């Protein structure tokens, strides 16, 4: 079964401000983004709490970046999260994925990163305290 390298990354969830149209939140949309995990960033947008900071980290991101991560609201994540694309998950290189990974000392993805499940390494990868 193809491996999903995002499960051992999470860098993009602690690199960008993750903003989206305000009506995507749970008070406006069934199964939307939990309102209490977001913050106001303007008249038409909200952002995931924790991502509008100098050292961003989404409040929903669990685990250690570069080692073992998950999104605690995966089924309810915003369109911004759903549209963000890991390099070569669609056969194409994506600069934003590479930029986020570089911040955490992670190399750019290649097609080989999808081929097999690598063993988990000791928990020594860089992370931002969250
Ligand atoms: S909601 Fe989930 S996928 Fe989106 S930035 Fe936060 S942790 Fe990442
Ligand atoms: S930076 Fe790229 S590889 Fe890492 S979690 Fe985001 S999309 Fe996946």
PDB file of C-alpha atoms and ligand atoms in Angstrom:
ATOM      1  CA  UNK A   1       0.000   0.000   0.000  1.00  0.00           C
ATOM      2  CA  UNK A   2       1.450   3.450  -0.878  1.00  0.00           C
ATOM      3  CA  UNK A   3       2.849   5.378   2.035  1.00  0.00           C
ATOM      4  CA  UNK A   4       1.577   8.864   2.893  1.00  0.00           C
ATOM      5  CA  UNK A   5       4.681  10.932   3.772  1.00  0.00           C
ATOM      6  CA  UNK A   6       2.529  13.656   5.353  1.00  0.00           C
ATOM      7  CA  UNK A   7       2.059  11.328   8.336  1.00  0.00           C
ATOM      8  CA  UNK A   8       5.722  11.808   9.166  1.00  0.00           C
ATOM      9  CA  UNK A   9       5.859  15.503   8.316  1.00  0.00           C
ATOM     10  CA  UNK A  10       3.239  18.087   9.337  1.00  0.00           C
ATOM     11  CA  UNK A  11       5.476  20.998   8.383  1.00  0.00           C
ATOM     12  CA  UNK A  12       2.838  22.894   6.404  1.00  0.00           C
ATOM     13  CA  UNK A  13       0.587  22.937   9.483  1.00  0.00           C
ATOM     14  CA  UNK A  14       3.292  24.891  11.301  1.00  0.00           C
ATOM     15  CA  UNK A  15       4.524  27.181   8.561  1.00  0.00           C
ATOM     16  CA  UNK A  16       1.667  29.060   6.897  1.00  0.00           C
ATOM     17  CA  UNK A  17      -1.242  31.068   8.206  1.00  0.00           C
ATOM     18  CA  UNK A  18      -4.125  28.696   7.482  1.00  0.00           C
ATOM     19  CA  UNK A  19      -7.017  30.978   6.648  1.00  0.00           C
ATOM     20  CA  UNK A  20     -10.320  30.273   4.924  1.00  0.00           C
ATOM     21  CA  UNK A  21     -13.730  31.757   4.234  1.00  0.00           C
ATOM     22  CA  UNK A  22     -15.554  32.421   7.499  1.00  0.00           C
ATOM     23  CA  UNK A  23     -18.587  30.365   6.557  1.00  0.00           C
ATOM     24  CA  UNK A  24     -16.578  27.149   6.693  1.00  0.00           C
ATOM     25  CA  UNK A  25     -16.798  27.098  10.477  1.00  0.00           C
ATOM     26  CA  UNK A  26     -19.073  24.758  12.426  1.00  0.00           C
ATOM     27  CA  UNK A  27     -21.540  27.471  13.400  1.00  0.00           C
ATOM     28  CA  UNK A  28     -22.199  28.128   9.716  1.00  0.00           C
ATOM     29  CA  UNK A  29     -21.622  24.772   8.024  1.00  0.00           C
ATOM     30  CA  UNK A  30     -22.612  21.279   9.239  1.00  0.00           C
ATOM     31  CA  UNK A  31     -19.424  19.346  10.046  1.00  0.00           C
ATOM     32  CA  UNK A  32     -17.441  22.523   9.479  1.00  0.00           C
ATOM     33  CA  UNK A  33     -14.195  23.592  11.100  1.00  0.00           C
ATOM     34  CA  UNK A  34     -14.748  23.745  14.888  1.00  0.00           C
ATOM     35  CA  UNK A  35     -15.342  27.404  15.581  1.00  0.00           C
ATOM     36  CA  UNK A  36     -13.479  27.354  18.887  1.00  0.00           C
ATOM     37  CA  UNK A  37     -10.299  26.258  17.098  1.00  0.00           C
ATOM     38  CA  UNK A  38     -10.296  29.296  14.823  1.00  0.00           C
ATOM     39  CA  UNK A  39      -9.755  33.017  15.140  1.00  0.00           C
ATOM     40  CA  UNK A  40     -10.960  36.089  13.300  1.00  0.00           C
ATOM     41  CA  UNK A  41      -8.500  37.454  10.744  1.00  0.00           C
ATOM     42  CA  UNK A  42     -10.696  39.926   8.917  1.00  0.00           C
ATOM     43  CA  UNK A  43     -14.209  40.591   7.824  1.00  0.00           C
ATOM     44  CA  UNK A  44     -14.507  37.539   5.584  1.00  0.00           C
ATOM     45  CA  UNK A  45     -11.894  35.123   6.843  1.00  0.00           C
ATOM     46  CA  UNK A  46     -10.952  33.048   9.836  1.00  0.00           C
ATOM     47  CA  UNK A  47      -7.731  31.180  10.508  1.00  0.00           C
ATOM     48  CA  UNK A  48      -6.797  28.073  12.416  1.00  0.00           C
ATOM     49  CA  UNK A  49      -5.766  29.158  15.888  1.00  0.00           C
ATOM     50  CA  UNK A  50      -2.032  29.118  16.303  1.00  0.00           C
ATOM     51  CA  UNK A  51      -1.204  29.709  12.651  1.00  0.00           C
ATOM     52  CA  UNK A  52      -1.348  33.506  12.723  1.00  0.00           C
ATOM     53  CA  UNK A  53       1.862  33.812  14.722  1.00  0.00           C
ATOM     54  CA  UNK A  54       5.530  34.440  14.094  1.00  0.00           C
ATOM     55  CA  UNK A  55       6.153  30.784  14.945  1.00  0.00           C
ATOM     56  CA  UNK A  56       2.942  29.196  13.671  1.00  0.00           C
ATOM     57  CA  UNK A  57       1.571  25.839  14.681  1.00  0.00           C
ATOM     58  CA  UNK A  58      -2.025  24.853  14.104  1.00  0.00           C
ATOM     59  CA  UNK A  59      -3.926  24.052  17.278  1.00  0.00           C
ATOM     60  CA  UNK A  60      -5.251  20.883  15.619  1.00  0.00           C
ATOM     61  CA  UNK A  61      -1.843  19.439  14.789  1.00  0.00           C
ATOM     62  CA  UNK A  62      -0.888  16.548  17.065  1.00  0.00           C
ATOM     63  CA  UNK A  63       2.485  14.868  17.316  1.00  0.00           C
ATOM     64  CA  UNK A  64       6.058  15.748  16.502  1.00  0.00           C
ATOM     65  CA  UNK A  65       6.820  17.468  13.231  1.00  0.00           C
ATOM     66  CA  UNK A  66       9.070  15.378  11.032  1.00  0.00           C
ATOM     67  CA  UNK A  67       8.359  12.240  13.008  1.00  0.00           C
ATOM     68  CA  UNK A  68       4.725  11.265  13.593  1.00  0.00           C
ATOM     69  CA  UNK A  69       1.803  13.678  13.196  1.00  0.00           C
ATOM     70  CA  UNK A  70      -1.936  13.774  12.746  1.00  0.00           C
ATOM     71  CA  UNK A  71      -4.712  16.314  12.336  1.00  0.00           C
ATOM     72  CA  UNK A  72      -7.213  16.114  15.189  1.00  0.00           C
ATOM     73  CA  UNK A  73      -9.973  17.553  12.978  1.00  0.00           C
ATOM     74  CA  UNK A  74      -9.090  15.754   9.761  1.00  0.00           C
ATOM     75  CA  UNK A  75     -12.700  15.120   8.723  1.00  0.00           C
ATOM     76  CA  UNK A  76     -13.622  18.721   9.487  1.00  0.00           C
ATOM     77  CA  UNK A  77     -10.565  20.539   8.167  1.00  0.00           C
ATOM     78  CA  UNK A  78     -10.941  23.579   5.959  1.00  0.00           C
ATOM     79  CA  UNK A  79     -10.850  23.790   2.190  1.00  0.00           C
ATOM     80  CA  UNK A  80      -7.419  25.379   2.513  1.00  0.00           C
ATOM     81  CA  UNK A  81      -6.093  22.253   4.196  1.00  0.00           C
ATOM     82  CA  UNK A  82      -7.833  19.966   1.725  1.00  0.00           C
ATOM     83  CA  UNK A  83      -6.401  21.789  -1.268  1.00  0.00           C
ATOM     84  CA  UNK A  84      -2.817  21.914  -0.024  1.00  0.00           C
ATOM     85  CA  UNK A  85      -0.916  19.351  -2.039  1.00  0.00           C
ATOM     86  CA  UNK A  86       2.156  17.368  -1.100  1.00  0.00           C
ATOM     87  CA  UNK A  87       4.785  17.203  -3.787  1.00  0.00           C
ATOM     88  CA  UNK A  88       4.312  14.228  -6.107  1.00  0.00           C
ATOM     89  CA  UNK A  89       1.076  13.094  -4.476  1.00  0.00           C
ATOM     90  CA  UNK A  90      -0.370  14.187  -7.818  1.00  0.00           C
ATOM     91  CA  UNK A  91       2.776  13.637  -9.853  1.00  0.00           C
ATOM     92  CA  UNK A  92       3.809  17.287  -9.613  1.00  0.00           C
ATOM     93  CA  UNK A  93       6.400  19.190  -7.578  1.00  0.00           C
ATOM     94  CA  UNK A  94       4.870  21.756  -5.185  1.00  0.00           C
ATOM     95  CA  UNK A  95       7.112  24.531  -3.964  1.00  0.00           C
ATOM     96  CA  UNK A  96       5.009  25.351  -0.883  1.00  0.00           C
ATOM     97  CA  UNK A  97       5.387  21.797   0.381  1.00  0.00           C
ATOM     98  CA  UNK A  98       9.147  21.977  -0.121  1.00  0.00           C
ATOM     99  CA  UNK A  99       9.392  25.375   1.625  1.00  0.00           C
ATOM    100  CA  UNK A 100       7.533  24.148   4.677  1.00  0.00           C
ATOM    101  CA  UNK A 101       9.606  20.975   4.918  1.00  0.00           C
ATOM    102  CA  UNK A 102      12.844  22.924   4.543  1.00  0.00           C
ATOM    103  CA  UNK A 103      12.036  24.972   7.639  1.00  0.00           C
ATOM    104  CA  UNK A 104      12.123  21.764   9.675  1.00  0.00           C
ATOM    105  CA  UNK A 105      15.201  20.349   8.008  1.00  0.00           C
ATOM    106  CA  UNK A 106      13.209  17.891   5.922  1.00  0.00           C
ATOM    107  CA  UNK A 107      14.295  17.233   2.368  1.00  0.00           C
ATOM    108  CA  UNK A 108      12.005  17.775  -0.588  1.00  0.00           C
ATOM    109  CA  UNK A 109       9.702  14.853  -1.284  1.00  0.00           C
ATOM    110  CA  UNK A 110      10.409  12.602  -4.216  1.00  0.00           C
ATOM    111  CA  UNK A 111       8.329   9.866  -5.778  1.00  0.00           C
ATOM    112  CA  UNK A 112      10.254   7.347  -3.663  1.00  0.00           C
ATOM    113  CA  UNK A 113       8.707   8.779  -0.511  1.00  0.00           C
ATOM    114  CA  UNK A 114       5.408   7.191  -1.548  1.00  0.00           C
ATOM    115  CA  UNK A 115       6.739   3.741  -2.271  1.00  0.00           C
ATOM    116  CA  UNK A 116       6.888   2.113   1.126  1.00  0.00           C
ATOM    117  CA  UNK A 117       6.331   2.717   4.806  1.00  0.00           C
ATOM    118  CA  UNK A 118       9.676   3.701   6.337  1.00  0.00           C
ATOM    119  CA  UNK A 119      10.374   2.652   9.914  1.00  0.00           C
ATOM    120  CA  UNK A 120       9.777   5.281  12.562  1.00  0.00           C
ATOM    121  CA  UNK A 121      13.019   6.817  13.716  1.00  0.00           C
ATOM    122  CA  UNK A 122      13.684   7.845  17.316  1.00  0.00           C
ATOM    123  CA  UNK A 123      11.939  11.016  18.323  1.00  0.00           C
ATOM    124  CA  UNK A 124      14.783  13.337  17.475  1.00  0.00           C
ATOM    125  CA  UNK A 125      13.279  15.326  14.627  1.00  0.00           C
ATOM    126  CA  UNK A 126      12.957  19.100  15.044  1.00  0.00           C
ATOM    127  CA  UNK A 127       9.659  20.420  16.273  1.00  0.00           C
ATOM    128  CA  UNK A 128       7.906  23.492  17.568  1.00  0.00           C
ATOM    129  CA  UNK A 129       6.507  23.179  21.035  1.00  0.00           C
ATOM    130  CA  UNK A 130       2.759  23.352  20.838  1.00  0.00           C
TER     131      UNK A 130
HETATM  132  S1  LIG B   1      -6.527  21.771  10.510  1.00  0.00           S
HETATM  133 FE1  LIG B   1      -5.324  19.915  10.366  1.00  0.00          FE
HETATM  134  S2  LIG B   1      -4.590  19.835   8.235  1.00  0.00           S
HETATM  135 FE2  LIG B   1      -5.281  21.955   8.658  1.00  0.00          FE
HETATM  136  S3  LIG B   1      -3.440  23.075   9.321  1.00  0.00           S
HETATM  137 FE3  LIG B   1      -4.440  22.290  11.153  1.00  0.00          FE
HETATM  138  S4  LIG B   1      -3.474  20.296  11.597  1.00  0.00           S
HETATM  139 FE4  LIG B   1      -2.992  20.885   9.463  1.00  0.00          FE
HETATM  140  S1  LIG B   2       4.671  19.979   4.022  1.00  0.00           S
HETATM  141 FE1  LIG B   2       4.172  18.616   2.319  1.00  0.00          FE
HETATM  142  S2  LIG B   2       4.782  16.538   3.024  1.00  0.00           S
HETATM  143 FE2  LIG B   2       4.637  17.885   4.817  1.00  0.00          FE
HETATM  144  S3  LIG B   2       2.563  17.532   5.629  1.00  0.00           S
HETATM  145 FE3  LIG B   2       2.512  19.343   4.289  1.00  0.00          FE
HETATM  146  S4  LIG B   2       1.923  18.541   2.271  1.00  0.00           S
HETATM  147 FE4  LIG B   2       2.599  16.783   3.504  1.00  0.00          FE
END
